[in-house]
């Protein structure tokens, strides 16, 4: 079954819509090439969004940060603030997004989960009283999801506490400092090193001609365009990509399509090999990504199926002119 590229390209344009200019921001390759729609959809999905739009998202984030800080200070709740999310790895697929403000409770008690639960309730009380947001949602009881305005963008707020690892205590380099988040609905605890994960992913990108980020954006796009939402976070996508040998990701910018079969095989192996699935680690090597989440395999299967359809469509479209996935395809960025 083929993808409906009219629909998929409209979805892509919607994610790239500039509210001020009232038009989608697309690359020169998309606007000027005569490539098949399947190829344009794949290559455009891999393109980096102009960083100038990230500044507008961070401006919104800072305003939220200031509101939270003012109110928590008045309530005598000491916290630190840090950022994570797709904007930190430059893998965002939305023109305005995606970023997460980590609100980290300092000096927690011996019952840190209660401190985080209280922090989450306090944050909801603060944010629900603001009239400049389209929506404030804490239904998953892990992170608060905000739709901010001017520009419209998705910003998450994660209540958490610090984890001071031995490496951090030894050298005081915050890259080795971790956080703990709580899923109060499913009664799960997650400890991880977000800043080391981000740093190692970004370093891997430098060694792969930017290609690991391209594949992350493509998988994020395929996930977003599924008919039914799936539970697969950007950090999980980046972790599974980080497990691909670095040398296998090194191709020239005009050979990105040649990476699609590699990506297909990697996802298929991850799904079929349960040991590989349960032992997959994040870039920091601290946490096993899917070990306690067998249900995530179904999400991976849906993304894989969409990728396989995309590959099949591209092969068919290129085949009409005698070309293959290995052919060089010039595609101009912004």
C-alpha positions as a Markdown table, in Angstrom:
| # | Residue | x | y | z |
|---|---|---|---|---|
| 1 | Unk | 0.0 | 0.0 | 0.0 |
| 2 | Unk | 1.4 | 3.4 | -1.0 |
| 3 | Unk | 1.5 | 6.5 | 1.1 |
| 4 | Unk | -0.7 | 9.4 | 0.2 |
| 5 | Unk | 2.0 | 12.0 | -0.4 |
| 6 | Unk | -0.5 | 14.8 | -1.0 |
| 7 | Unk | -1.6 | 14.4 | 2.6 |
| 8 | Unk | 1.9 | 13.8 | 4.0 |
| 9 | Unk | 3.3 | 16.9 | 2.2 |
| 10 | Unk | 0.5 | 19.0 | 3.5 |
| 11 | Unk | 1.2 | 17.7 | 7.0 |
| 12 | Unk | 4.9 | 18.6 | 6.6 |
| 13 | Unk | 4.0 | 22.1 | 5.4 |
| 14 | Unk | 1.7 | 22.5 | 8.4 |
| 15 | Unk | 4.6 | 21.7 | 10.7 |
| 16 | Unk | 6.8 | 24.3 | 8.9 |
| 17 | Unk | 4.1 | 27.1 | 8.8 |
| 18 | Unk | 5.5 | 30.5 | 9.7 |
| 19 | Unk | 2.6 | 32.4 | 11.4 |
| 20 | Unk | 4.1 | 35.8 | 10.6 |
| 21 | Unk | 4.8 | 35.2 | 6.9 |
| 22 | Unk | 1.7 | 33.0 | 6.6 |
| 23 | Unk | 3.5 | 30.4 | 4.5 |
| 24 | Unk | 5.5 | 27.2 | 5.1 |
| 25 | Unk | 9.2 | 27.5 | 5.3 |
| 26 | Unk | 10.7 | 24.8 | 2.9 |
| 27 | Unk | 14.1 | 24.2 | 1.4 |
| 28 | Unk | 15.1 | 25.3 | -2.1 |
| 29 | Unk | 15.3 | 21.6 | -3.0 |
| 30 | Unk | 11.6 | 21.2 | -2.3 |
| 31 | Unk | 10.5 | 24.3 | -4.1 |
| 32 | Unk | 12.7 | 24.0 | -7.2 |
| 33 | Unk | 13.3 | 20.3 | -7.9 |
| 34 | Unk | 11.3 | 17.9 | -10.2 |
| 35 | Unk | 11.9 | 15.0 | -7.9 |
| 36 | Unk | 9.0 | 12.5 | -7.2 |
| 37 | Unk | 6.9 | 13.4 | -4.2 |
| 38 | Unk | 8.1 | 10.4 | -2.2 |
| 39 | Unk | 11.7 | 11.5 | -2.6 |
| 40 | Unk | 10.9 | 15.1 | -1.8 |
| 41 | Unk | 8.9 | 14.1 | 1.3 |
| 42 | Unk | 11.8 | 11.9 | 2.6 |
| 43 | Unk | 14.6 | 14.5 | 1.9 |
| 44 | Unk | 12.6 | 17.5 | 3.1 |
| 45 | Unk | 11.8 | 15.6 | 6.3 |
| 46 | Unk | 15.6 | 15.2 | 6.9 |
| 47 | Unk | 16.4 | 18.9 | 6.6 |
| 48 | Unk | 17.4 | 21.1 | 9.5 |
| 49 | Unk | 15.0 | 23.9 | 10.4 |
| 50 | Unk | 16.5 | 27.3 | 10.4 |
| 51 | Unk | 17.8 | 28.0 | 13.9 |
| 52 | Unk | 16.3 | 31.5 | 13.9 |
| 53 | Unk | 13.0 | 29.8 | 14.7 |
| 54 | Unk | 14.5 | 28.2 | 17.8 |
| 55 | Unk | 15.2 | 31.6 | 19.2 |
| 56 | Unk | 11.5 | 32.4 | 19.1 |
| 57 | Unk | 10.7 | 29.1 | 21.0 |
| 58 | Unk | 13.3 | 29.9 | 23.6 |
| 59 | Unk | 11.8 | 33.3 | 24.1 |
| 60 | Unk | 8.5 | 31.7 | 24.9 |
| 61 | Unk | 10.3 | 29.2 | 27.2 |
| 62 | Unk | 12.0 | 32.0 | 29.0 |
| 63 | Unk | 8.7 | 33.7 | 29.7 |
| 64 | Unk | 7.3 | 30.5 | 31.1 |
| 65 | Unk | 10.5 | 30.0 | 33.1 |
| 66 | Unk | 10.1 | 33.5 | 34.6 |
| 67 | Unk | 6.5 | 32.9 | 35.6 |
| 68 | Unk | 7.4 | 29.6 | 37.3 |
| 69 | Unk | 10.5 | 31.1 | 39.0 |
| 70 | Unk | 8.6 | 34.0 | 40.4 |
| 71 | Unk | 5.8 | 31.9 | 41.8 |
| 72 | Unk | 8.0 | 29.1 | 43.2 |
| 73 | Unk | 10.3 | 31.6 | 44.8 |
| 74 | Unk | 7.3 | 33.2 | 46.5 |
| 75 | Unk | 6.2 | 29.7 | 47.7 |
| 76 | Unk | 9.7 | 29.0 | 49.1 |
| 77 | Unk | 10.3 | 26.0 | 46.7 |
| 78 | Unk | 13.9 | 26.0 | 45.6 |
| 79 | Unk | 14.5 | 24.6 | 42.1 |
| 80 | Unk | 17.0 | 24.7 | 39.2 |
| 81 | Unk | 16.1 | 24.9 | 35.5 |
| 82 | Unk | 17.6 | 23.2 | 32.5 |
| 83 | Unk | 16.6 | 22.3 | 29.0 |
| 84 | Unk | 16.3 | 19.2 | 26.9 |
| 85 | Unk | 14.4 | 18.0 | 23.9 |
| 86 | Unk | 14.7 | 18.0 | 20.1 |
| 87 | Unk | 15.9 | 21.7 | 19.9 |
| 88 | Unk | 18.9 | 20.7 | 22.0 |
| 89 | Unk | 19.9 | 18.1 | 19.4 |
| 90 | Unk | 18.7 | 20.1 | 16.4 |
| 91 | Unk | 16.4 | 17.2 | 15.4 |
| 92 | Unk | 13.1 | 19.2 | 15.7 |
| 93 | Unk | 10.6 | 18.7 | 13.0 |
| 94 | Unk | 8.3 | 21.6 | 14.0 |
| 95 | Unk | 9.2 | 25.1 | 12.9 |
| 96 | Unk | 8.4 | 26.2 | 16.5 |
| 97 | Unk | 9.5 | 23.4 | 18.8 |
| 98 | Unk | 10.3 | 21.0 | 20.5 |
| 99 | Unk | 11.8 | 21.9 | 23.9 |
| 100 | Unk | 11.4 | 20.7 | 27.4 |
| 101 | Unk | 12.1 | 22.8 | 30.6 |
| 102 | Unk | 13.3 | 20.5 | 33.3 |
| 103 | Unk | 12.3 | 22.0 | 36.7 |
| 104 | Unk | 14.5 | 20.3 | 39.2 |
| 105 | Unk | 13.6 | 20.3 | 42.9 |
| 106 | Unk | 16.7 | 21.1 | 45.0 |
| 107 | Unk | 17.4 | 19.5 | 48.4 |
| 108 | Unk | 14.7 | 16.9 | 48.2 |
| 109 | Unk | 13.6 | 14.9 | 51.2 |
| 110 | Unk | 14.1 | 11.2 | 51.7 |
| 111 | Unk | 10.8 | 10.7 | 49.9 |
| 112 | Unk | 11.7 | 12.4 | 46.6 |
| 113 | Unk | 8.7 | 11.1 | 44.8 |
| 114 | Unk | 6.5 | 13.1 | 47.1 |
| 115 | Unk | 8.6 | 16.2 | 46.5 |
| 116 | Unk | 8.2 | 15.8 | 42.8 |
| 117 | Unk | 4.4 | 15.1 | 43.1 |
| 118 | Unk | 4.1 | 18.3 | 45.1 |
| 119 | Unk | 6.2 | 20.2 | 42.6 |
| 120 | Unk | 4.0 | 19.0 | 39.7 |
| 121 | Unk | 0.9 | 20.1 | 41.5 |
| 122 | Unk | 2.4 | 23.5 | 42.3 |
| 123 | Unk | 3.4 | 23.9 | 38.6 |
| 124 | Unk | -0.1 | 23.1 | 37.4 |
| 125 | Unk | -1.6 | 25.6 | 39.9 |
| 126 | Unk | 0.8 | 28.3 | 38.6 |
| 127 | Unk | 0.4 | 27.5 | 34.8 |
| 128 | Unk | -3.3 | 26.9 | 34.8 |
| 129 | Unk | -3.8 | 30.4 | 36.0 |
| 130 | Unk | -2.1 | 31.9 | 33.0 |
| 131 | Unk | -4.4 | 33.1 | 30.2 |
| 132 | Unk | -1.7 | 33.3 | 27.5 |
| 133 | Unk | -1.6 | 29.5 | 26.9 |
| 134 | Unk | -3.9 | 27.7 | 24.5 |
| 135 | Unk | -3.8 | 24.6 | 26.8 |
| 136 | Unk | -2.1 | 23.2 | 29.8 |
| 137 | Unk | -2.2 | 19.4 | 30.2 |
| 138 | Unk | -0.8 | 17.2 | 33.0 |
| 139 | Unk | -2.9 | 14.1 | 32.2 |
| 140 | Unk | 0.0 | 11.7 | 32.0 |
| 141 | Unk | 1.3 | 12.8 | 35.4 |
| 142 | Unk | 4.9 | 12.8 | 34.2 |
| 143 | Unk | 5.3 | 16.1 | 32.3 |
| 144 | Unk | 3.1 | 19.1 | 31.8 |
| 145 | Unk | 2.4 | 19.9 | 28.1 |
| 146 | Unk | 1.8 | 23.5 | 27.2 |
| 147 | Unk | 0.7 | 25.0 | 23.9 |
| 148 | Unk | 2.1 | 28.5 | 24.1 |
| 149 | Unk | 1.2 | 31.4 | 21.7 |
| 150 | Unk | 3.0 | 34.1 | 19.7 |
| 151 | Unk | 4.3 | 31.9 | 18.1 |
| 152 | Unk | 2.2 | 28.8 | 18.7 |
| 153 | Unk | 4.6 | 26.1 | 20.0 |
| 154 | Unk | 4.7 | 23.0 | 22.2 |
| 155 | Unk | 6.7 | 23.3 | 25.4 |
| 156 | Unk | 6.9 | 20.5 | 28.0 |
| 157 | Unk | 7.6 | 21.1 | 31.7 |
| 158 | Unk | 9.2 | 18.2 | 33.6 |
| 159 | Unk | 9.2 | 18.2 | 37.4 |
| 160 | Unk | 12.1 | 16.2 | 38.7 |
| 161 | Unk | 15.0 | 15.9 | 41.2 |
| 162 | Unk | 18.8 | 15.8 | 40.7 |
| 163 | Unk | 20.9 | 12.6 | 40.7 |
| 164 | Unk | 24.5 | 13.3 | 41.6 |
| 165 | Unk | 26.5 | 10.5 | 40.0 |
| 166 | Unk | 30.0 | 9.6 | 41.2 |
| 167 | Unk | 31.5 | 11.2 | 38.1 |
| 168 | Unk | 29.7 | 14.5 | 38.9 |
| 169 | Unk | 30.8 | 14.4 | 42.5 |
| 170 | Unk | 34.4 | 13.8 | 41.4 |
| 171 | Unk | 34.9 | 16.5 | 38.8 |
| 172 | Unk | 31.8 | 18.7 | 39.3 |
| 173 | Unk | 31.1 | 18.7 | 35.5 |
| 174 | Unk | 27.4 | 19.0 | 35.2 |
| 175 | Unk | 27.4 | 16.9 | 32.0 |
| 176 | Unk | 27.6 | 13.9 | 34.3 |
| 177 | Unk | 24.7 | 15.1 | 36.5 |
| 178 | Unk | 21.4 | 13.2 | 36.2 |
| 179 | Unk | 17.8 | 13.7 | 36.9 |
| 180 | Unk | 14.9 | 11.5 | 38.1 |
| 181 | Unk | 11.5 | 11.7 | 36.6 |
| 182 | Unk | 8.4 | 10.0 | 37.9 |
| 183 | Unk | 5.5 | 8.4 | 36.0 |
| 184 | Unk | 2.8 | 8.6 | 38.7 |
| 185 | Unk | 0.1 | 6.8 | 36.6 |
| 186 | Unk | 2.2 | 3.7 | 35.8 |
| 187 | Unk | 4.3 | 4.0 | 39.0 |
| 188 | Unk | 7.6 | 4.1 | 37.2 |
| 189 | Unk | 10.9 | 5.9 | 38.0 |
| 190 | Unk | 13.4 | 6.9 | 35.3 |
| 191 | Unk | 17.0 | 8.0 | 36.2 |
| 192 | Unk | 19.1 | 9.3 | 33.3 |
| 193 | Unk | 21.8 | 11.7 | 32.2 |
| 194 | Unk | 20.1 | 14.1 | 29.8 |
| 195 | Unk | 23.1 | 16.4 | 29.3 |
| 196 | Unk | 25.5 | 13.6 | 28.6 |
| 197 | Unk | 23.0 | 12.0 | 26.2 |
| 198 | Unk | 22.6 | 15.3 | 24.3 |
| 199 | Unk | 26.4 | 15.9 | 24.2 |
| 200 | Unk | 27.2 | 12.4 | 22.9 |
| 201 | Unk | 24.5 | 12.5 | 20.3 |
| 202 | Unk | 25.6 | 15.9 | 19.0 |
| 203 | Unk | 29.2 | 14.7 | 18.9 |
| 204 | Unk | 28.2 | 11.6 | 16.9 |
| 205 | Unk | 26.5 | 13.9 | 14.5 |
| 206 | Unk | 29.7 | 15.8 | 13.8 |
| 207 | Unk | 31.4 | 12.4 | 12.9 |
| 208 | Unk | 28.6 | 11.3 | 10.6 |
| 209 | Unk | 28.3 | 14.4 | 8.3 |
| 210 | Unk | 25.2 | 15.4 | 10.1 |
| 211 | Unk | 23.5 | 12.2 | 9.0 |
| 212 | Unk | 22.4 | 10.9 | 12.3 |
| 213 | Unk | 20.3 | 14.0 | 12.8 |
| 214 | Unk | 18.8 | 13.6 | 9.3 |
| 215 | Unk | 17.6 | 10.1 | 10.2 |
| 216 | Unk | 16.3 | 11.3 | 13.5 |
| 217 | Unk | 14.2 | 13.9 | 11.8 |
| 218 | Unk | 12.9 | 11.4 | 9.3 |
| 219 | Unk | 11.8 | 8.9 | 12.0 |
| 220 | Unk | 10.2 | 11.7 | 13.9 |
| 221 | Unk | 8.3 | 12.8 | 10.8 |
| 222 | Unk | 7.1 | 9.2 | 10.1 |
| 223 | Unk | 6.0 | 8.9 | 13.7 |
| 224 | Unk | 4.1 | 12.2 | 13.6 |
| 225 | Unk | 2.4 | 11.2 | 10.3 |
| 226 | Unk | 1.0 | 7.9 | 11.5 |
| 227 | Unk | -2.8 | 7.8 | 11.6 |
| 228 | Unk | -2.8 | 6.9 | 15.3 |
| 229 | Unk | -0.3 | 8.5 | 17.8 |
| 230 | Unk | 2.4 | 6.2 | 19.1 |
| 231 | Unk | 4.3 | 6.4 | 22.3 |
| 232 | Unk | 7.9 | 7.0 | 21.2 |
| 233 | Unk | 10.0 | 9.9 | 22.5 |
| 234 | Unk | 12.6 | 11.8 | 20.6 |
| 235 | Unk | 15.3 | 10.7 | 23.1 |
| 236 | Unk | 14.4 | 7.0 | 22.4 |
| 237 | Unk | 14.7 | 7.6 | 18.6 |
| 238 | Unk | 18.1 | 9.2 | 19.1 |
| 239 | Unk | 19.2 | 6.3 | 21.3 |
| 240 | Unk | 18.3 | 3.6 | 18.8 |
| 241 | Unk | 20.1 | 5.6 | 16.1 |
| 242 | Unk | 23.2 | 6.1 | 18.3 |
| 243 | Unk | 23.5 | 2.3 | 18.3 |
| 244 | Unk | 24.2 | 2.2 | 14.6 |
| 245 | Unk | 27.9 | 1.9 | 13.9 |
| 246 | Unk | 29.3 | 5.4 | 13.2 |
| 247 | Unk | 31.1 | 4.4 | 10.0 |
| 248 | Unk | 27.8 | 3.0 | 8.5 |
| 249 | Unk | 26.3 | 6.5 | 8.7 |
| 250 | Unk | 29.0 | 8.3 | 6.8 |
| 251 | Unk | 27.7 | 9.2 | 3.3 |
| 252 | Unk | 27.8 | 12.4 | 1.3 |
| 253 | Unk | 24.8 | 14.8 | 1.5 |
| 254 | Unk | 23.6 | 13.7 | -1.9 |
| 255 | Unk | 23.5 | 10.1 | -0.9 |
| 256 | Unk | 21.0 | 10.3 | 2.1 |
| 257 | Unk | 18.6 | 7.9 | 0.4 |
| 258 | Unk | 21.2 | 5.2 | 0.5 |
| 259 | Unk | 20.8 | 5.1 | 4.3 |
| 260 | Unk | 17.2 | 4.1 | 4.3 |
| 261 | Unk | 17.8 | 0.3 | 3.9 |
| 262 | Unk | 20.4 | 0.5 | 6.7 |
| 263 | Unk | 17.8 | 2.2 | 8.9 |
| 264 | Unk | 15.1 | -0.4 | 7.9 |
| 265 | Unk | 17.5 | -3.3 | 8.8 |
| 266 | Unk | 18.4 | -1.7 | 12.1 |
| 267 | Unk | 14.8 | -1.2 | 13.2 |
| 268 | Unk | 13.9 | -4.7 | 12.1 |
| 269 | Unk | 16.8 | -6.2 | 14.0 |
| 270 | Unk | 15.8 | -4.2 | 17.1 |
| 271 | Unk | 12.2 | -5.5 | 16.9 |
| 272 | Unk | 13.1 | -9.1 | 16.1 |
| 273 | Unk | 16.0 | -9.6 | 18.5 |
| 274 | Unk | 14.6 | -9.3 | 22.0 |
| 275 | Unk | 18.0 | -9.3 | 23.7 |
| 276 | Unk | 19.1 | -6.4 | 21.5 |
| 277 | Unk | 15.8 | -4.6 | 22.3 |
| 278 | Unk | 16.0 | -5.0 | 26.0 |
| 279 | Unk | 19.7 | -4.2 | 26.3 |
| 280 | Unk | 19.8 | -1.1 | 24.0 |
| 281 | Unk | 21.4 | 1.7 | 26.0 |
| 282 | Unk | 21.2 | 5.5 | 25.7 |
| 283 | Unk | 24.3 | 7.4 | 24.5 |
| 284 | Unk | 25.3 | 8.0 | 28.2 |
| 285 | Unk | 25.3 | 4.2 | 28.7 |
| 286 | Unk | 23.4 | 4.8 | 32.0 |
| 287 | Unk | 20.0 | 3.6 | 31.2 |
| 288 | Unk | 18.5 | 0.8 | 29.2 |
| 289 | Unk | 16.1 | 2.5 | 26.8 |
| 290 | Unk | 13.4 | -0.1 | 26.3 |
| 291 | Unk | 14.1 | -2.8 | 29.0 |
| 292 | Unk | 11.1 | -2.0 | 31.1 |
| 293 | Unk | 8.9 | -0.9 | 28.2 |
| 294 | Unk | 7.9 | -4.0 | 26.1 |
| 295 | Unk | 4.9 | -2.0 | 24.8 |
| 296 | Unk | 7.3 | 0.3 | 22.9 |
| 297 | Unk | 8.0 | -2.5 | 20.4 |
| 298 | Unk | 4.5 | -2.0 | 18.9 |
| 299 | Unk | 5.3 | 1.7 | 18.3 |
| 300 | Unk | 8.6 | 0.7 | 16.6 |
| 301 | Unk | 6.7 | -1.8 | 14.4 |
| 302 | Unk | 4.4 | 1.0 | 13.2 |
| 303 | Unk | 7.2 | 3.4 | 12.4 |
| 304 | Unk | 9.1 | 0.6 | 10.6 |
| 305 | Unk | 6.0 | -0.3 | 8.5 |
| 306 | Unk | 5.7 | 3.4 | 7.5 |
| 307 | Unk | 9.4 | 3.5 | 6.6 |
| 308 | Unk | 9.2 | 0.3 | 4.5 |
| 309 | Unk | 6.3 | 1.8 | 2.6 |
| 310 | Unk | 8.3 | 4.9 | 2.0 |
| 311 | Unk | 11.3 | 2.9 | 0.7 |
| 312 | Unk | 9.1 | 0.9 | -1.6 |
| 313 | Unk | 7.5 | 4.0 | -3.0 |
| 314 | Unk | 10.8 | 5.7 | -3.6 |
| 315 | Unk | 12.2 | 2.6 | -5.3 |
| 316 | Unk | 9.2 | 2.5 | -7.5 |
| 317 | Unk | 9.3 | 6.2 | -8.4 |
| 318 | Unk | 13.1 | 6.2 | -9.0 |
| 319 | Unk | 12.8 | 3.0 | -11.0 |
| 320 | Unk | 10.7 | 4.7 | -13.7 |
| 321 | Unk | 13.9 | 6.6 | -14.7 |
| 322 | Unk | 16.3 | 3.8 | -14.1 |
| 323 | Unk | 17.6 | 5.1 | -10.8 |
| 324 | Unk | 18.1 | 3.4 | -7.4 |
| 325 | Unk | 18.5 | 4.4 | -3.8 |
| 326 | Unk | 22.2 | 4.5 | -4.3 |
| 327 | Unk | 22.0 | 7.2 | -6.9 |
| 328 | Unk | 23.2 | 10.7 | -6.0 |
| 329 | Unk | 20.3 | 13.1 | -5.6 |
| 330 | Unk | 21.1 | 16.8 | -5.4 |
| 331 | Unk | 18.8 | 18.6 | -2.9 |
| 332 | Unk | 19.4 | 22.1 | -1.9 |
| 333 | Unk | 18.8 | 23.1 | 1.8 |
| 334 | Unk | 17.6 | 26.5 | 3.0 |
